Each structure stands twice: as structure tokens, then as C-alpha cells.
Coordinates of C-alpha atoms and ligand atoms in Angstrom, one line a residue:
M1 CA 0.0 0.1 0.1
T2 CA 3.0 2.3 0.2
S3 CA 3.3 4.8 -2.7
T4 CA 4.9 8.2 -3.1
V5 CA 3.2 11.4 -4.3
S6 CA 5.0 14.6 -5.4
P7 CA 4.6 16.7 -2.1
T8 CA 4.9 20.2 -3.3
K9 CA 2.4 19.6 -6.3
D10 CA -0.2 17.8 -4.2
I11 CA 0.1 19.6 -0.9
P12 CA 0.8 23.3 -1.3
L13 CA 1.4 24.0 2.4
L14 CA 4.1 21.3 2.8
R15 CA 7.5 22.6 3.7
E16 CA 10.4 20.2 3.7
A17 CA 13.1 22.4 5.3
C18 CA 13.7 23.8 8.8
L19 CA 13.4 27.4 9.9
I20 CA 16.5 28.6 11.5
G21 CA 17.0 32.4 12.1
G22 CA 14.6 33.3 9.3
K23 CA 16.2 30.9 6.8
W24 CA 14.8 27.6 5.5
V25 CA 17.4 25.1 5.7
S26 CA 17.2 22.0 3.8
G27 CA 19.0 18.7 4.8
D28 CA 20.8 16.1 2.7
E29 CA 18.0 13.7 1.3
S30 CA 20.1 10.8 2.4
N31 CA 19.8 11.9 6.0
S32 CA 16.1 12.8 6.1
I33 CA 13.0 11.5 7.9
S34 CA 10.2 10.4 5.6
V35 CA 6.6 11.4 6.6
N36 CA 3.6 8.9 6.1
N37 CA -0.1 9.6 5.5
P38 CA -1.4 7.1 8.2
A39 CA -4.6 6.5 6.3
T40 CA -2.9 5.4 3.0
G41 CA 0.6 4.6 4.0
A42 CA 1.8 6.9 1.2
I43 CA 5.1 8.8 1.9
I44 CA 3.9 12.5 1.7
G45 CA 7.3 14.2 2.0
R46 CA 10.7 14.3 3.9
V47 CA 12.1 16.6 6.4
P48 CA 15.8 16.9 7.4
R49 CA 17.2 14.7 10.3
F50 CA 19.1 17.5 12.1
G51 CA 21.0 17.1 15.3
R52 CA 23.0 19.1 17.8
P53 CA 24.9 21.5 15.5
E54 CA 21.7 22.8 13.9
T55 CA 20.0 23.0 17.1
A56 CA 22.8 25.2 18.5
E57 CA 22.6 27.4 15.4
A58 CA 18.7 27.8 16.1
I59 CA 19.3 28.5 19.8
S60 CA 22.0 31.2 18.8
A61 CA 19.4 32.8 16.4
A62 CA 16.7 32.7 19.1
H63 CA 19.2 34.3 21.6
T64 CA 19.9 37.1 19.2
A65 CA 16.2 37.5 18.3
F66 CA 15.3 37.7 22.0
K67 CA 17.2 41.1 22.3
V68 CA 14.7 42.5 19.7
W69 CA 11.6 40.8 20.5
S70 CA 11.6 41.2 24.3
K71 CA 12.4 44.9 23.9
M72 CA 9.3 45.6 21.8
T73 CA 6.2 46.5 23.7
A74 CA 3.5 44.1 24.4
V75 CA 1.2 46.0 22.2
E76 CA 3.7 45.6 19.3
R77 CA 4.2 42.1 19.8
C78 CA 0.3 41.7 20.1
N79 CA -0.3 43.2 16.8
L80 CA 2.2 40.9 15.1
M81 CA 0.7 37.9 16.8
L82 CA -2.9 38.9 15.8
A83 CA -1.8 39.2 12.2
W84 CA -0.3 35.7 12.5
A85 CA -3.5 34.2 13.9
D86 CA -5.3 35.9 11.0
L87 CA -3.1 34.2 8.5
I88 CA -3.9 30.9 10.3
S89 CA -7.5 31.5 10.1
E90 CA -7.4 32.5 6.5
N91 CA -5.7 29.3 5.6
Q92 CA -7.7 27.2 8.0
K93 CA -9.1 24.7 5.5
E94 CA -5.7 24.1 3.8
L95 CA -4.0 23.7 7.2
A96 CA -6.7 21.3 8.3
Q97 CA -6.2 19.2 5.2
L98 CA -2.4 19.2 5.8
L99 CA -3.0 18.0 9.3
T100 CA -5.3 15.2 8.5
I101 CA -2.9 14.0 5.6
E102 CA 0.0 13.7 8.1
M103 CA -1.8 12.7 11.2
G104 CA -5.1 11.0 10.2
K105 CA -7.7 12.7 12.3
P106 CA -11.0 13.5 10.6
L107 CA -11.2 16.8 8.7
A108 CA -13.7 18.2 11.0
E109 CA -11.4 17.7 14.0
S110 CA -8.5 19.2 12.1
M111 CA -10.5 22.2 11.3
G112 CA -11.2 22.6 15.1
E113 CA -7.7 22.0 16.0
V114 CA -6.4 24.8 13.6
G115 CA -9.1 27.0 14.9
I116 CA -7.8 26.5 18.6
T117 CA -4.3 27.1 17.6
A118 CA -5.4 30.7 16.2
N119 CA -7.3 31.2 19.4
Y120 CA -4.4 30.4 21.7
I121 CA -2.3 32.9 19.7
R122 CA -5.1 35.6 20.0
F123 CA -5.4 34.9 23.6
F124 CA -1.8 35.2 24.5
A125 CA -1.2 38.1 22.1
E126 CA -3.7 40.1 24.4
E127 CA -2.5 38.3 27.8
G128 CA 1.0 39.7 27.1
K129 CA -0.5 43.2 27.6
R130 CA -1.6 42.1 31.3
V131 CA 1.8 40.8 32.6
Y132 CA 1.5 43.2 35.7
G133 CA 4.1 43.8 38.2
D134 CA 3.5 44.9 41.9
V135 CA 4.5 47.6 44.4
I136 CA 4.7 45.9 47.7
P137 CA 4.1 48.0 51.0
S138 CA 7.7 48.5 52.3
P139 CA 8.9 47.7 55.8
W140 CA 11.5 50.4 55.4
K141 CA 10.6 54.2 55.5
D142 CA 13.3 55.0 52.8
R143 CA 13.1 52.2 50.4
R144 CA 10.4 51.0 48.1
I145 CA 9.8 47.4 46.9
M146 CA 9.0 46.9 43.1
V147 CA 8.1 43.6 41.5
T148 CA 8.5 43.5 37.7
K149 CA 8.0 40.7 35.3
E150 CA 10.6 39.7 32.5
P151 CA 10.4 37.1 29.8
L152 CA 12.7 34.2 30.7
G153 CA 14.6 34.2 27.3
V154 CA 15.0 31.2 24.8
V155 CA 12.6 28.3 25.3
G156 CA 13.1 24.9 23.9
A157 CA 9.8 23.3 23.0
I158 CA 9.1 19.7 22.1
T159 CA 5.6 18.5 21.0
P160 CA 3.9 15.2 20.1
W161 CA 1.9 14.1 17.1
N162 CA -1.7 13.8 18.3
F163 CA -2.2 17.7 18.2
P164 CA 0.5 18.6 15.8
S165 CA -0.9 22.1 15.4
S166 CA -2.4 23.3 18.8
M167 CA 0.2 21.6 21.1
L168 CA 2.8 23.7 19.5
G169 CA 0.5 26.6 18.9
R170 CA -0.2 27.0 22.6
K171 CA 3.4 26.9 23.5
L172 CA 4.4 29.4 21.0
A173 CA 1.5 31.6 21.9
A174 CA 2.4 31.9 25.6
A175 CA 6.1 32.1 24.9
L176 CA 5.8 34.9 22.3
G177 CA 3.1 36.8 24.2
S178 CA 5.4 37.0 27.2
G179 CA 8.4 38.2 25.1
C180 CA 10.3 34.9 24.8
T181 CA 11.8 33.4 21.6
V182 CA 11.6 29.7 20.8
V183 CA 13.3 26.6 19.2
A184 CA 10.7 24.0 18.7
K185 CA 10.9 20.4 17.8
P186 CA 7.8 18.8 16.5
A187 CA 7.2 15.0 16.5
S188 CA 8.8 13.2 13.5
Q189 CA 5.6 11.6 12.4
T190 CA 3.8 15.1 12.0
P191 CA 6.3 17.9 11.3
Y192 CA 4.4 19.8 8.6
S193 CA 1.7 21.4 10.6
A194 CA 4.3 22.9 12.8
L195 CA 6.8 24.1 10.0
I196 CA 3.9 25.9 8.3
L197 CA 3.1 27.8 11.6
G198 CA 6.7 29.2 11.3
E199 CA 6.1 30.4 7.7
L200 CA 2.8 32.1 8.5
A201 CA 4.4 33.8 11.5
E202 CA 7.2 35.2 9.2
K203 CA 4.6 36.3 6.7
A204 CA 2.8 38.1 9.6
G205 CA 6.1 40.3 10.4
I206 CA 7.3 38.3 13.4
P207 CA 11.1 38.9 13.3
A208 CA 13.5 36.2 12.1
G209 CA 14.8 34.1 15.0
V210 CA 11.8 34.6 17.2
I211 CA 10.4 31.1 16.1
N212 CA 12.8 28.4 14.9
I213 CA 11.7 24.9 14.0
I214 CA 13.9 22.0 13.8
T215 CA 13.2 18.4 12.8
G216 CA 15.4 15.4 13.4
S217 CA 16.9 13.2 16.2
A218 CA 14.9 13.8 19.3
A219 CA 17.7 12.7 21.8
Q220 CA 20.3 15.1 20.1
I221 CA 18.0 18.1 19.9
A222 CA 16.9 17.6 23.4
D223 CA 20.4 17.2 24.6
E224 CA 21.4 20.4 22.9
M225 CA 18.4 22.3 24.4
C226 CA 19.0 21.0 27.9
E227 CA 22.9 21.8 27.9
N228 CA 23.1 25.0 25.9
E229 CA 23.6 27.9 28.2
N230 CA 21.5 30.2 26.2
V231 CA 18.2 28.0 26.8
R232 CA 16.2 29.2 30.0
K233 CA 13.5 26.7 29.7
I234 CA 12.2 23.4 28.3
T235 CA 8.6 22.9 27.7
F236 CA 7.4 19.4 26.7
T237 CA 4.2 17.7 25.7
G238 CA 4.3 13.9 25.3
S239 CA 4.7 10.7 27.1
T240 CA 5.5 10.6 30.8
P241 CA 8.6 8.3 30.4
V242 CA 10.3 10.7 28.0
G243 CA 9.0 13.7 30.1
K244 CA 10.8 12.4 33.2
Q245 CA 14.1 11.7 31.5
L246 CA 13.8 15.2 29.8
A247 CA 13.0 17.0 33.0
S248 CA 15.8 15.3 34.9
K249 CA 18.5 16.5 32.3
A250 CA 16.9 20.1 32.0
L251 CA 16.9 20.5 35.8
A252 CA 20.5 19.2 36.0
N253 CA 21.5 22.3 34.0
M254 CA 18.9 24.5 36.0
K255 CA 16.6 25.1 33.2
K256 CA 13.0 25.7 34.1
V257 CA 10.5 22.9 33.1
S258 CA 6.9 22.6 31.9
M259 CA 5.8 19.0 31.5
E260 CA 2.3 18.1 29.8
L261 CA 2.4 14.3 30.0
G262 CA 0.3 11.2 29.8
G263 CA -3.0 10.6 31.5
N264 CA -5.4 7.8 32.4
A265 CA -8.6 9.6 32.7
P266 CA -11.6 8.0 34.5
F267 CA -15.2 8.7 33.3
I268 CA -17.6 8.1 36.1
V269 CA -21.4 7.9 35.4
F270 CA -23.4 8.0 38.9
D271 CA -27.0 6.6 39.4
S272 CA -28.0 10.2 39.6
A273 CA -26.6 11.1 36.0
D274 CA -28.5 12.1 32.9
I275 CA -27.7 9.0 31.1
D276 CA -28.2 10.2 27.7
K277 CA -25.8 13.2 28.3
A278 CA -23.4 10.9 29.8
V279 CA -23.4 8.7 26.6
D280 CA -22.9 11.8 24.4
G281 CA -19.9 12.9 26.8
A282 CA -18.4 9.3 26.7
I283 CA -18.4 9.3 22.8
A284 CA -16.9 12.7 22.7
S285 CA -14.3 12.1 25.4
K286 CA -13.3 8.4 24.5
F287 CA -13.5 8.5 20.7
R288 CA -12.3 12.0 19.6
N289 CA -9.2 11.6 17.7
S290 CA -9.8 7.9 17.7
G291 CA -9.0 7.8 21.3
Q292 CA -5.5 9.4 20.8
T293 CA -5.7 12.2 23.3
C294 CA -4.1 12.7 26.5
V295 CA -7.4 13.6 28.0
C296 CA -9.3 10.7 26.6
A297 CA -11.6 8.8 28.8
N298 CA -9.4 5.6 29.4
R299 CA -11.6 3.9 32.1
I300 CA -15.4 4.3 32.1
Y301 CA -17.1 3.5 35.5
A302 CA -20.8 3.2 35.7
Q303 CA -22.7 2.8 38.9
A304 CA -24.6 -0.5 39.5
G305 CA -28.0 0.9 39.3
I306 CA -27.4 2.4 35.8
Y307 CA -24.7 0.1 34.5
D308 CA -27.0 -1.9 32.0
E309 CA -29.0 1.0 30.7
F310 CA -25.8 3.2 30.2
S311 CA -23.8 0.3 28.5
A312 CA -26.7 -0.4 26.1
K313 CA -27.1 3.1 25.1
L314 CA -23.2 3.5 24.8
K315 CA -23.2 0.4 22.6
A316 CA -26.0 1.9 20.4
A317 CA -24.2 5.2 20.1
I318 CA -20.8 3.4 19.0
D319 CA -22.5 1.3 16.4
E320 CA -24.7 3.9 15.0
Q321 CA -22.6 7.1 15.2
L322 CA -18.8 6.1 14.6
R323 CA -17.7 5.7 10.9
V324 CA -14.2 4.5 10.3
G325 CA -12.1 5.6 7.3
D326 CA -9.8 8.2 5.7
G327 CA -10.1 11.5 7.7
L328 CA -10.5 13.4 4.3
D329 CA -13.9 11.6 3.7
P330 CA -16.4 14.1 5.2
D331 CA -18.6 11.2 6.4
V332 CA -15.7 9.9 8.6
N333 CA -15.3 10.6 12.2
Q334 CA -12.9 7.9 13.1
G335 CA -9.5 8.1 11.3
P336 CA -6.7 5.5 11.5
L337 CA -4.4 5.2 14.5
I338 CA -1.1 6.9 14.1
D339 CA 0.9 3.7 13.4
E340 CA 1.2 -0.1 13.8
H341 CA 2.6 0.1 17.4
A342 CA -0.5 1.9 18.4
V343 CA -2.7 -0.7 16.9
A344 CA -0.6 -3.4 18.6
K345 CA -1.0 -1.6 22.1
V346 CA -4.8 -1.5 21.6
E347 CA -5.0 -5.2 20.6
E348 CA -2.6 -6.3 23.7
L349 CA -5.2 -4.3 26.1
I350 CA -8.3 -5.9 24.6
T351 CA -6.7 -9.5 24.6
D352 CA -5.7 -9.0 28.2
A353 CA -9.1 -7.8 29.2
V354 CA -10.9 -10.6 27.5
E355 CA -8.5 -13.2 29.2
K356 CA -9.4 -11.5 32.4
G357 CA -13.3 -11.9 31.9
G358 CA -14.2 -8.9 29.9
T359 CA -17.0 -9.1 27.1
V360 CA -16.5 -7.5 23.9
V361 CA -19.7 -6.1 22.6
S362 CA -18.7 -3.7 19.7
G363 CA -15.6 -3.9 17.6
G364 CA -12.6 -5.5 19.1
K365 CA -10.4 -6.2 16.0
R366 CA -8.5 -4.4 13.2
D367 CA -10.9 -2.6 10.9
A368 CA -11.7 -3.8 7.2
H369 CA -9.9 -0.6 5.9
G370 CA -6.6 -2.3 6.8
G371 CA -3.4 -0.5 7.7
S372 CA -3.7 1.2 11.1
F373 CA -7.5 1.4 11.1
F374 CA -9.1 0.0 14.3
E375 CA -12.8 -0.8 15.1
P376 CA -14.3 1.3 17.8
T377 CA -14.5 -1.1 20.7
L378 CA -16.8 -1.5 23.9
L379 CA -15.9 -4.1 26.5
L380 CA -18.2 -4.7 29.6
N381 CA -17.4 -6.4 32.9
A382 CA -14.0 -4.6 33.0
T383 CA -12.1 -5.2 36.4
P384 CA -9.3 -3.3 38.2
D385 CA -6.7 -6.2 37.4
M386 CA -6.8 -5.5 33.8
K387 CA -3.9 -3.8 32.2
V388 CA -6.5 -1.1 30.8
A389 CA -7.1 0.0 34.4
K390 CA -3.4 1.1 34.7
E391 CA -2.1 2.0 31.3
E392 CA -2.9 4.8 28.9
T393 CA -4.6 3.1 25.8
F394 CA -4.4 5.8 23.2
G395 CA -6.9 4.1 21.0
P396 CA -10.6 3.6 20.4
F397 CA -11.1 1.1 23.2
A398 CA -13.7 1.7 25.9
P399 CA -13.9 -0.6 28.8
V400 CA -16.8 -0.1 31.3
F401 CA -16.2 -1.0 35.0
K402 CA -19.1 -1.4 37.5
F403 CA -19.0 0.3 41.0
E404 CA -21.3 0.3 43.9
S405 CA -20.7 3.5 46.0
E406 CA -19.4 7.0 45.5
D407 CA -16.5 6.1 47.8
D408 CA -15.5 3.1 45.5
A409 CA -15.8 5.4 42.4
I410 CA -13.4 7.8 43.9
R411 CA -10.9 5.2 45.2
M412 CA -10.8 3.6 41.8
A413 CA -10.6 6.9 39.9
N414 CA -7.7 8.0 41.9
D415 CA -5.8 4.6 41.9
T416 CA -3.3 5.7 39.3
E417 CA -0.1 7.4 39.0
Y418 CA -1.6 9.9 36.6
G419 CA -3.6 13.0 37.3
L420 CA -4.4 14.8 34.1
A421 CA -8.2 14.8 33.2
C422 CA -11.2 13.2 34.8
Y423 CA -14.9 13.4 34.1
F424 CA -18.1 12.5 36.0
Y425 CA -21.8 12.8 35.5
S426 CA -24.2 13.4 38.4
Q427 CA -27.2 15.7 38.8
D428 CA -26.9 15.6 42.7
L429 CA -25.3 18.9 43.7
G430 CA -23.7 17.6 47.0
Q431 CA -22.4 14.6 45.2
T432 CA -20.9 17.0 42.5
F433 CA -18.9 19.0 45.1
R434 CA -17.9 16.0 47.1
V435 CA -16.6 14.1 44.1
M436 CA -15.1 17.2 42.2
E437 CA -13.0 18.0 45.5
A438 CA -11.9 14.3 46.1
L439 CA -10.6 13.6 42.6
E440 CA -6.8 14.2 42.2
Y441 CA -6.8 15.6 38.7
G442 CA -5.8 18.9 37.2
L443 CA -8.8 19.0 34.8
V444 CA -12.4 18.0 35.9
G445 CA -15.3 17.7 33.5
V446 CA -18.5 17.8 35.3
N447 CA -21.4 16.6 33.0
E448 CA -19.0 17.5 30.2
G449 CA -16.9 15.3 28.0
V450 CA -14.7 18.0 26.2
I451 CA -13.5 20.9 28.3
T452 CA -10.2 22.3 26.8
T453 CA -10.4 26.0 26.0
E454 CA -7.7 28.8 25.7
Y455 CA -9.5 30.6 28.6
A456 CA -8.8 27.8 31.1
P457 CA -5.6 26.3 32.6
F458 CA -4.4 23.0 31.4
G459 CA -2.0 20.9 33.5
G460 CA -1.8 17.5 35.2
Y461 CA -1.3 16.4 38.9
K462 CA 1.2 13.6 39.9
D463 CA 3.0 11.8 36.9
S464 CA 0.9 13.8 34.4
G465 CA 3.4 16.6 34.6
M466 CA 4.0 20.2 36.1
G467 CA 3.0 23.7 35.0
N468 CA -0.1 25.1 33.2
E469 CA -0.9 26.0 29.8
G470 CA -3.9 28.1 28.6
S471 CA -5.5 31.0 30.6
K472 CA -3.8 33.8 32.6
Y473 CA -1.8 31.0 34.6
G474 CA -0.2 29.9 31.4
I475 CA 1.9 33.0 31.0
D476 CA 3.4 32.4 34.4
D477 CA 5.6 29.6 33.1
Y478 CA 7.4 31.9 30.8
I479 CA 8.3 34.8 33.1
N480 CA 11.0 35.6 35.7
I481 CA 9.9 37.6 38.8
K482 CA 12.3 40.4 39.5
Y483 CA 12.4 42.2 42.9
S484 CA 13.9 45.7 42.8
C485 CA 14.6 47.4 46.2
I486 CA 14.7 51.2 45.5
G487 CA 16.6 52.8 48.6
G488 CA 18.4 56.0 49.4
L489 CA 15.2 57.9 49.1
G490 CA 15.9 60.1 52.0
I491 CA 12.4 59.9 53.3
Ligands
LIG501 P1 6.5 10.9 22.9 O1 7.1 9.5 22.4 O2 7.0 11.2 24.4 O3 7.1 11.9 22.0 C1 6.8 13.3 22.1 C2 7.8 14.2 21.6 O4 9.0 13.9 22.2 C3 8.2 13.9 20.1 O5 8.6 15.1 19.5 C4 9.4 12.8 20.2 O6 10.3 12.9 19.0 C5 10.0 13.6 21.3 N1 11.0 12.6 22.0 C6 11.0 11.2 21.9 N2 12.1 10.7 22.6 C7 12.7 11.8 23.2 C8 13.8 11.9 24.1 N3 14.5 10.8 24.3 N4 14.2 13.1 24.5 C9 13.4 14.2 24.1 N5 12.3 14.2 23.3 C10 11.9 13.0 22.8 O7 5.1 11.0 23.0 P2 4.0 10.6 21.7 O8 3.8 9.0 21.7 O9 4.5 11.3 20.5 O10 2.7 11.3 22.3 C11 1.8 10.7 23.1 C12 1.9 10.9 24.6 O11 1.8 12.4 24.7 C13 0.8 10.4 25.3 O12 1.4 9.9 26.6 C14 0.0 11.5 25.7 O13 -0.9 11.3 26.7 C15 1.0 12.6 25.6 N6 0.2 14.0 25.7 C16 0.1 14.8 26.6 C17 -0.6 16.1 26.5 C18 -0.8 17.0 27.6 O14 -1.0 18.1 27.4 N7 -0.6 16.6 28.9 C19 -1.0 16.4 25.3 C20 -1.0 15.6 24.1 C21 -0.2 14.3 24.4 P3 10.1 12.0 17.9 O15 8.9 12.2 17.3 O16 11.2 12.5 16.8 O17 10.4 10.7 18.4

């Protein structure tokens, strides 16, 4: 099924070079990374396999650009960023197609993701104007205490393949809004949505070197970012094991870190829930991006009194609403998984669950489309000893566990090293507050299955990471706080 298409002819926004200090730098074809469309297996293009020297060059460009960008007023930066966001919106359809071709998600989801990227940029363009300082009442008569906030400097950003546009967009937005400059490394499987963001930023007038984008060896690029003295911060979105490794390297060199890592989201449906709304929420939360989001419902818990009704309605919704196929087909809402490893992981978890007594009532196997397509799967009678109770699935597999009491649900929901997103459905106000406060998670969806917005913070507890993206809190991760003591006032 592998074939080659001519990239520049077929996909106009495809850029096969890296952006370093305002120049597009191509690599040697013999040392490049080929990028596949997961829906067809076709190679859609290549990007350079760069390493430490090119990363050092990009850091140097970002360091030089910082002197210009950080000295501009927040209003000047805002205007350039708004022009950038407008270019993204003007090209939303073409950017969405590019995203679907390299990542596989349905076109409607890609349109939404590109829209969110523009929204993050608009939000932080404006938020940059509100990086207020402070004057603190002084304990001394002749001195004043002034607190100012300053951008950190050069930021190293590493992002994953599952949201190739918005995961980078929200890092670039907060970094640039606060006055930082960036060297970014997108995932090797999905570099094109990132590279084109760099080109549109240039077109909008954002100075050369403010955004640099490098593709290549993750380990080499990360090592240079962690060891180069001109980098002040590492921001990473990806898996927990890589995040831990990266954070320890960055901290050894006293770089600040933000880590947006893996999840194992519980989705709890209490007897008091509106069952139809819970089914809609479960479909959206579990099957968006074919289950490949860090905030996807991973474990569904239904209370004994509504277990049968909820499971039957969820099965009907899966069977009737979910259509598998190439994301470019407008009727499709379930694209392929990113690669064969992802399919093998879902198969492993389903096999383990069935061996331990689970019953597959929908899907359960590779889809007839072949390649990395997988059937949306529902499994009943899930139990805590199954691997899926502990491990992030990252695929379209919904296991439903039964619980008796509210305390049981909270205990099972919190029984994980992760703490990113969780969801619950209840129409009992007292229960809503009890459960909301007991769940050890950074994001809580109450009667809602999809809750991300640029206006709210996004960050995990426990092994799901540190720091926040989005909202007024997102900018804090990119600033230094400076205390100036102004003395000798003779007062
Ligand atoms: P991953 O394997 O950790 O890769 C993420 C990024 O890290 C890619 O750019 C990858 O580069 C790079 N990388 C790989 N090895 C590295 C190393 N040794 N040092 C530095 N960077 C390295 O994760 P993934 O499979 O792409 O993404 C899925 C994971 O991301 C899931 O666990 C998901 O929950 C998490 N995620 C979290 C959030 C959040 O906001 N919390 C959002 C989305 C996804 P290459 O592509 O070149 O290997």
C-alpha cells in the first residue's frame, strides 16, 4: 500500500526544510525523515534529520532575536501575533487538510484544532499586555519594593504527534506573548503542521529568529536544548517516561521546565446522572481523535443502578454514530491510528481484558480498511486487574467497569499514578462538590466530556506533569519575577 506522491505539487502548504534564524534550511536527502499519511501509507514528504549543530545554530538565532522581541512593547508584539493568527484562520481549510494528511484525524477535528491554534495565539497576544508587576508595602521608610515580570529568554519546545498544530501553537503563543523566543521540535511523524506555523509567523512580520523549528533526532535536539547555556526553559508535551527523562536533564542544568504528560482519565457515571448526556460525553471524550488524546476517557465507571442502561445506550451510540475511514472523507469521524505500534497496544489491552473476563460487545479487532484502522471497541465487565485500568490506551477502546458506592468510584478513579483529566456525570449537587473535590486531577469535567479552551488552565497532577498551559496562568511559566529594592530615598 506504500506509494509516493509529489509533495509540493499535491500539498501546497508542505515545507520540507527547517526554519533557523529566518532561513529555510534543507538537509541532505540521504539523512532525512520520511513522513507517511497514516490513512494510506503513502510517503507524503521528507524533512531534515538534524541534530546538535543545527539546534545550537537555532538557539543562537533565538538568543539574538530575544534582544529584539523582548524589547518590543507588548502592544507591538500583540499586533504581530494577531496578524499571525489571522493568517492561520485565512488558511484554516488548507492547514486542516495538511493536518489530516500527516496525522489521520477527521477533517472536522483538524478544522477545530487549527481554529484552537489561532485562538491560543489571539489569547496570549492580548494576555501579554497584562503581565502586571506589583508595588509591595515596604517595611522601610526610605526604600520601596517593586516587582516586575520579565520574559525568561530562549525556550526549547518539544511536541507530540496527536495535536501537531495546537500543542505547538499554545506553547508558541504563551512564549511569544510574554516576550520569549523559541526553538521548537515537532514530532517526527507530524512535522508539517508545525513548519507551516513558522512560515505564517514570518509572513505576519514576526522577526526572524523569534520562532525556529528543527526536525530530526529527538535525543540530540533535546540534549542540545538541555545543555546550551542560552536556553532558559524546556517545555514538553508527550509521554511520561520521555518527560521524566527530559526533566531530569533540564533540571541538572537548572533550566525551568513545564511538562504536559500522559493521562489515564476516569469517566464516572453515577446513578443520579442524565444517562443520555453521559453517553454523548463518553463518545466525545473517548473517541475524539480515535482515542488518541491525553485527556481521553481511558476507564469508564458506571454505577450498578444504571450500568445496564448506560452500557446498552453507549453500545448503540458506538454502532450507529462512529464511521471509520480516511479522515479526508467528510462522512468519517474515526480516522486511522498513528501507526502499527498504536494498533498493537490496543490489541494487547483488549486481549488482556478478554482473558481476564471482559466481554467485547462492539468492535474488538482491526478494521476492514486495513493499515492502522481499528474498530471502535466497547468491552463490558472490566475489572481493576486488567492492564487497561493502569495503562494509557491511546486508541478507540472503551472498557466499562461497574461500581457500587461513591467512595468506591473515587478510590478507583484516583488509583493511578496519573492525574491529568477526569470526568463525572451527576445531577446531585452535594455529590458533585464531594466528587469534584476528591478527585486528584488537574482537569475535571462535570457533566461535560470535552472541556479544553484557551481561557482555562491545562495541566496535570502527579505523573501527568507540572506547569499549566492556557489561561492567565499559562503565561506564568514563561516569566521571571524580579524584585527591585529602591533605596536612598531620604524619606
Ligand atoms: P513521545 O514519544 O513522548 O514523543 C513526544 C515528543 O518527544 C516527540 O517530539 C518525540 O520526538 C520527542 N521525543 C522522543 N524521545 C525523546 C527523547 N528521548 N528526548 C526528548 N524528546 C523525545 O510521545 P508521543 O507518543 O508522541 O505522544 C503521546 C503522549 O503524549 C501520550 O502519553 C499523551 O498522553 C501525551 N500528551 C500529553 C498532552 C498533555 O497536554 N498533557 C497532550 C498531548 C499528548 P520524535 O517524534 O522524533 O520521536
